């Protein structure tokens, strides 16, 4: 009798792990996640919106910009060049990101569904189905034991789409910085590599700013060291 609760717990944990595993597997074939945009992110645009034929044009246009950006990072990833801050050399921290495939390419392949309004936001589900080569590309990243790095980034609400883009870039910068800070003793001059977003992001608002959490597979191509101080 005393063993039943333990058996029940073990069975529940196994069942839960199976659900999580199945959900992760389904995300490889069909990327599916919720996305939102504020109905009134810019108070100064009220007059312009009143002149619009559809008061939802603005949030719709933002969702149609945000979705391809995130899908791009999940399907083909981004190349990056990161320069760590070095006060002794008067070098500022900098991150440059290059698209592997332009995000505009994905828009025609994305499905937007189940739209609902809540808390002054337009919400919807975003779906993108990977083709066979894209599935193989993801599995390759996942199978060669690339390290997984995590970053959180923030962006200004007043910047709209650019605020979310800036938050995603800051998330990558923070993830790269923290990863290499832990494994490299001497600060390098530059780090070049690629990342692939591992799973759907979480986007929210914190302290009046956009906040996005991203997990990346990391592949670094080159670490450039300083030759002299």
Coordinates of C-alpha atoms in Angstrom, one line a residue:
X1 CA 0.0 0.0 0.0
X2 CA 2.8 2.4 0.8
X3 CA 4.4 1.9 -2.6
X4 CA 1.4 3.0 -4.6
X5 CA 1.9 6.8 -4.3
X6 CA 5.5 6.4 -5.4
X7 CA 4.5 4.3 -8.4
X8 CA 1.8 6.8 -9.2
X9 CA 4.4 9.6 -9.1
X10 CA 6.8 7.7 -11.3
X11 CA 4.1 6.9 -13.8
X12 CA 3.0 10.6 -13.9
X13 CA 6.6 11.8 -14.4
X14 CA 7.0 9.3 -17.2
X15 CA 3.7 10.3 -18.8
X16 CA 4.7 14.0 -18.5
X17 CA 8.1 13.4 -20.1
X18 CA 6.4 11.6 -23.0
X19 CA 4.2 14.6 -23.6
X20 CA 7.1 17.0 -23.5
X21 CA 9.1 14.7 -25.8
X22 CA 6.2 14.4 -28.3
X23 CA 5.6 18.2 -28.2
X24 CA 9.3 18.8 -28.9
X25 CA 9.3 16.3 -31.8
X26 CA 6.2 17.9 -33.3
X27 CA 7.9 21.4 -33.2
X28 CA 10.6 20.1 -35.4
X29 CA 8.2 19.3 -38.2
X30 CA 5.6 22.0 -37.5
X31 CA 6.8 25.2 -35.7
X32 CA 3.7 26.4 -33.8
X33 CA 3.6 29.2 -31.2
X34 CA 1.5 32.1 -30.0
X35 CA 2.4 35.7 -30.9
X36 CA 0.9 39.0 -30.1
X37 CA 1.1 42.7 -30.8
X38 CA -0.3 45.6 -28.8
X39 CA -3.4 47.4 -30.2
X40 CA -2.1 50.8 -29.1
X41 CA 1.7 50.6 -28.7
X42 CA 2.1 54.2 -30.0
X43 CA -0.4 56.7 -28.4
X44 CA 0.9 59.3 -30.9
X45 CA -0.4 57.2 -33.8
X46 CA -4.1 57.5 -32.6
X47 CA -4.9 60.1 -35.2
X48 CA -3.3 58.1 -38.0
X49 CA -5.2 54.9 -36.9
X50 CA -8.5 56.8 -36.8
X51 CA -8.0 57.6 -40.5
X52 CA -7.3 53.9 -41.3
X53 CA -10.0 51.7 -42.8
X54 CA -9.2 49.0 -40.3
X55 CA -8.1 49.8 -36.7
X56 CA -6.4 46.4 -36.6
X57 CA -4.1 47.2 -39.5
X58 CA -1.3 48.3 -37.2
X59 CA -1.1 45.1 -34.9
X60 CA -1.5 42.9 -38.0
X61 CA 1.4 44.5 -39.8
X62 CA 3.6 44.1 -36.7
X63 CA 2.8 40.4 -36.3
X64 CA 3.5 39.9 -39.9
X65 CA 7.0 41.5 -39.4
X66 CA 7.8 39.7 -36.1
X67 CA 6.8 36.2 -37.2
X68 CA 9.3 35.9 -40.1
X69 CA 12.1 37.2 -38.0
X70 CA 11.6 34.5 -35.4
X71 CA 10.9 31.8 -37.9
X72 CA 14.1 32.7 -39.8
X73 CA 16.1 32.2 -36.6
X74 CA 14.5 28.9 -36.0
X75 CA 14.8 27.4 -39.5
X76 CA 18.1 28.6 -40.8
X77 CA 19.6 30.6 -38.0
X78 CA 21.9 33.7 -38.0
X79 CA 25.6 34.2 -38.5
X80 CA 27.1 36.6 -35.9
X81 CA 30.3 38.4 -35.2
X82 CA 30.8 39.4 -31.5
X83 CA 33.4 41.8 -30.1
X84 CA 33.7 41.7 -26.3
X85 CA 34.1 44.9 -24.4
X86 CA 37.6 45.6 -23.4
X87 CA 38.1 48.7 -21.3
X88 CA 41.9 48.4 -21.2
X89 CA 42.0 48.6 -25.0
X90 CA 39.1 51.1 -25.2
X91 CA 37.0 48.6 -27.2
X92 CA 33.2 48.7 -27.0
X93 CA 31.1 45.6 -27.0
X94 CA 29.5 45.0 -30.4
X95 CA 27.4 42.3 -32.1
X96 CA 26.7 42.1 -35.8
X97 CA 24.1 39.6 -37.1
X98 CA 23.8 38.5 -40.7
X99 CA 20.7 36.7 -42.1
X100 CA 21.4 33.4 -43.7
X101 CA 18.1 33.5 -45.5
X102 CA 16.1 36.8 -45.7
X103 CA 13.2 36.8 -43.3
X104 CA 10.9 38.1 -46.0
X105 CA 11.2 34.7 -47.7
X106 CA 9.2 33.0 -44.9
X107 CA 6.1 35.3 -44.8
X108 CA 4.4 33.5 -47.7
X109 CA 4.9 30.2 -46.0
X110 CA 3.6 31.2 -42.5
X111 CA 0.0 30.5 -41.4
X112 CA -1.7 32.9 -38.9
X113 CA -4.8 31.4 -37.2
X114 CA -7.0 31.6 -34.1
X115 CA -6.9 35.3 -33.7
X116 CA -8.3 36.7 -30.4
X117 CA -8.2 40.0 -28.5
X118 CA -7.1 40.1 -24.9
X119 CA -5.6 42.8 -22.6
X120 CA -5.4 45.4 -25.4
X121 CA -3.5 42.9 -27.5
X122 CA -4.1 41.1 -30.8
X123 CA -3.1 37.4 -30.3
X124 CA -2.8 34.6 -32.8
X125 CA -1.1 31.3 -33.5
X126 CA 1.8 31.2 -35.9
X127 CA 2.5 28.0 -37.8
X128 CA 5.4 27.1 -40.2
X129 CA 5.9 23.6 -41.6
X130 CA 9.5 22.7 -42.2
X131 CA 10.2 20.7 -45.4
X132 CA 12.4 17.6 -45.4
X133 CA 15.7 19.5 -46.0
X134 CA 14.8 21.9 -43.2
X135 CA 14.0 19.1 -40.8
X136 CA 17.4 17.5 -41.7
X137 CA 19.1 20.8 -41.1
X138 CA 17.6 21.1 -37.6
X139 CA 18.4 17.5 -36.8
X140 CA 22.0 18.1 -37.8
X141 CA 22.3 21.0 -35.5
X142 CA 20.8 19.0 -32.7
X143 CA 22.8 15.8 -33.3
X144 CA 26.4 17.1 -33.4
X145 CA 26.2 18.2 -29.8
X146 CA 26.4 21.9 -30.4
X147 CA 26.2 23.6 -27.0
X148 CA 22.8 25.2 -26.1
X149 CA 23.1 28.8 -24.8
X150 CA 20.4 30.9 -23.3
X151 CA 19.9 34.6 -23.4
X152 CA 17.3 37.2 -22.3
X153 CA 17.0 40.5 -24.1
X154 CA 15.0 43.8 -23.7
X155 CA 13.7 46.4 -26.2
X156 CA 11.8 49.6 -25.9
X157 CA 8.0 49.4 -26.3
X158 CA 8.1 52.7 -28.2
X159 CA 10.3 51.2 -30.9
X160 CA 7.6 48.8 -32.0
X161 CA 8.9 46.0 -34.2
X162 CA 12.5 47.3 -33.9
X163 CA 12.1 47.0 -30.1
X164 CA 11.4 43.3 -30.4
X165 CA 14.2 42.9 -33.0
X166 CA 16.6 44.7 -30.6
X167 CA 15.5 42.4 -27.8
X168 CA 16.2 39.3 -29.9
X169 CA 19.7 40.7 -30.8
X170 CA 20.4 41.5 -27.1
X171 CA 19.3 38.0 -26.1
X172 CA 21.8 36.5 -28.6
X173 CA 24.6 38.9 -27.4
X174 CA 24.0 38.1 -23.7
X175 CA 23.9 34.3 -24.5
X176 CA 27.2 34.5 -26.5
X177 CA 28.9 36.7 -23.9
X178 CA 28.0 34.5 -20.9
X179 CA 28.9 31.2 -22.7
X180 CA 32.4 32.3 -23.8
X181 CA 33.1 34.2 -20.5
X182 CA 32.9 30.8 -18.8
X183 CA 35.2 28.9 -21.1
X184 CA 37.8 31.5 -22.3
X185 CA 40.3 32.9 -19.9
X186 CA 41.8 35.7 -21.9
X187 CA 39.3 38.0 -23.6
X188 CA 39.4 37.5 -27.4
X189 CA 39.3 40.2 -30.0
X190 CA 36.4 38.7 -31.9
X191 CA 34.2 35.6 -32.0
X192 CA 32.5 34.5 -35.3
X193 CA 29.9 31.8 -35.4
X194 CA 26.3 30.7 -36.2
X195 CA 23.3 30.1 -34.0
X196 CA 19.9 28.3 -34.5
X197 CA 17.0 29.1 -32.2
X198 CA 16.3 25.8 -30.5
X199 CA 12.6 26.2 -29.8
X200 CA 9.8 28.7 -29.9
X201 CA 10.6 31.9 -28.0
X202 CA 8.7 33.5 -25.2
X203 CA 7.8 37.2 -25.6
X204 CA 6.4 39.4 -22.9
X205 CA 6.6 42.8 -21.2
X206 CA 8.7 43.4 -18.1
X207 CA 9.3 46.8 -16.4
X208 CA 7.7 48.6 -19.4
X209 CA 10.0 46.9 -22.0
X210 CA 9.7 44.0 -24.4
X211 CA 11.5 41.0 -23.0
X212 CA 12.3 37.8 -25.0
X213 CA 13.9 34.6 -23.9
X214 CA 15.7 32.5 -26.5
X215 CA 17.6 29.2 -26.4
X216 CA 20.2 28.7 -29.2
X217 CA 22.3 25.9 -30.6
X218 CA 25.8 27.4 -31.0
X219 CA 28.5 26.8 -33.6
X220 CA 31.5 29.0 -33.5
X221 CA 33.7 29.2 -36.5
X222 CA 36.6 31.4 -35.4
X223 CA 38.0 33.0 -32.3
X224 CA 40.4 35.9 -33.0
X225 CA 42.9 36.6 -30.3
X226 CA 44.7 39.8 -29.7
X227 CA 48.3 39.5 -31.0
X228 CA 49.7 42.1 -28.6
X229 CA 48.3 44.1 -25.7

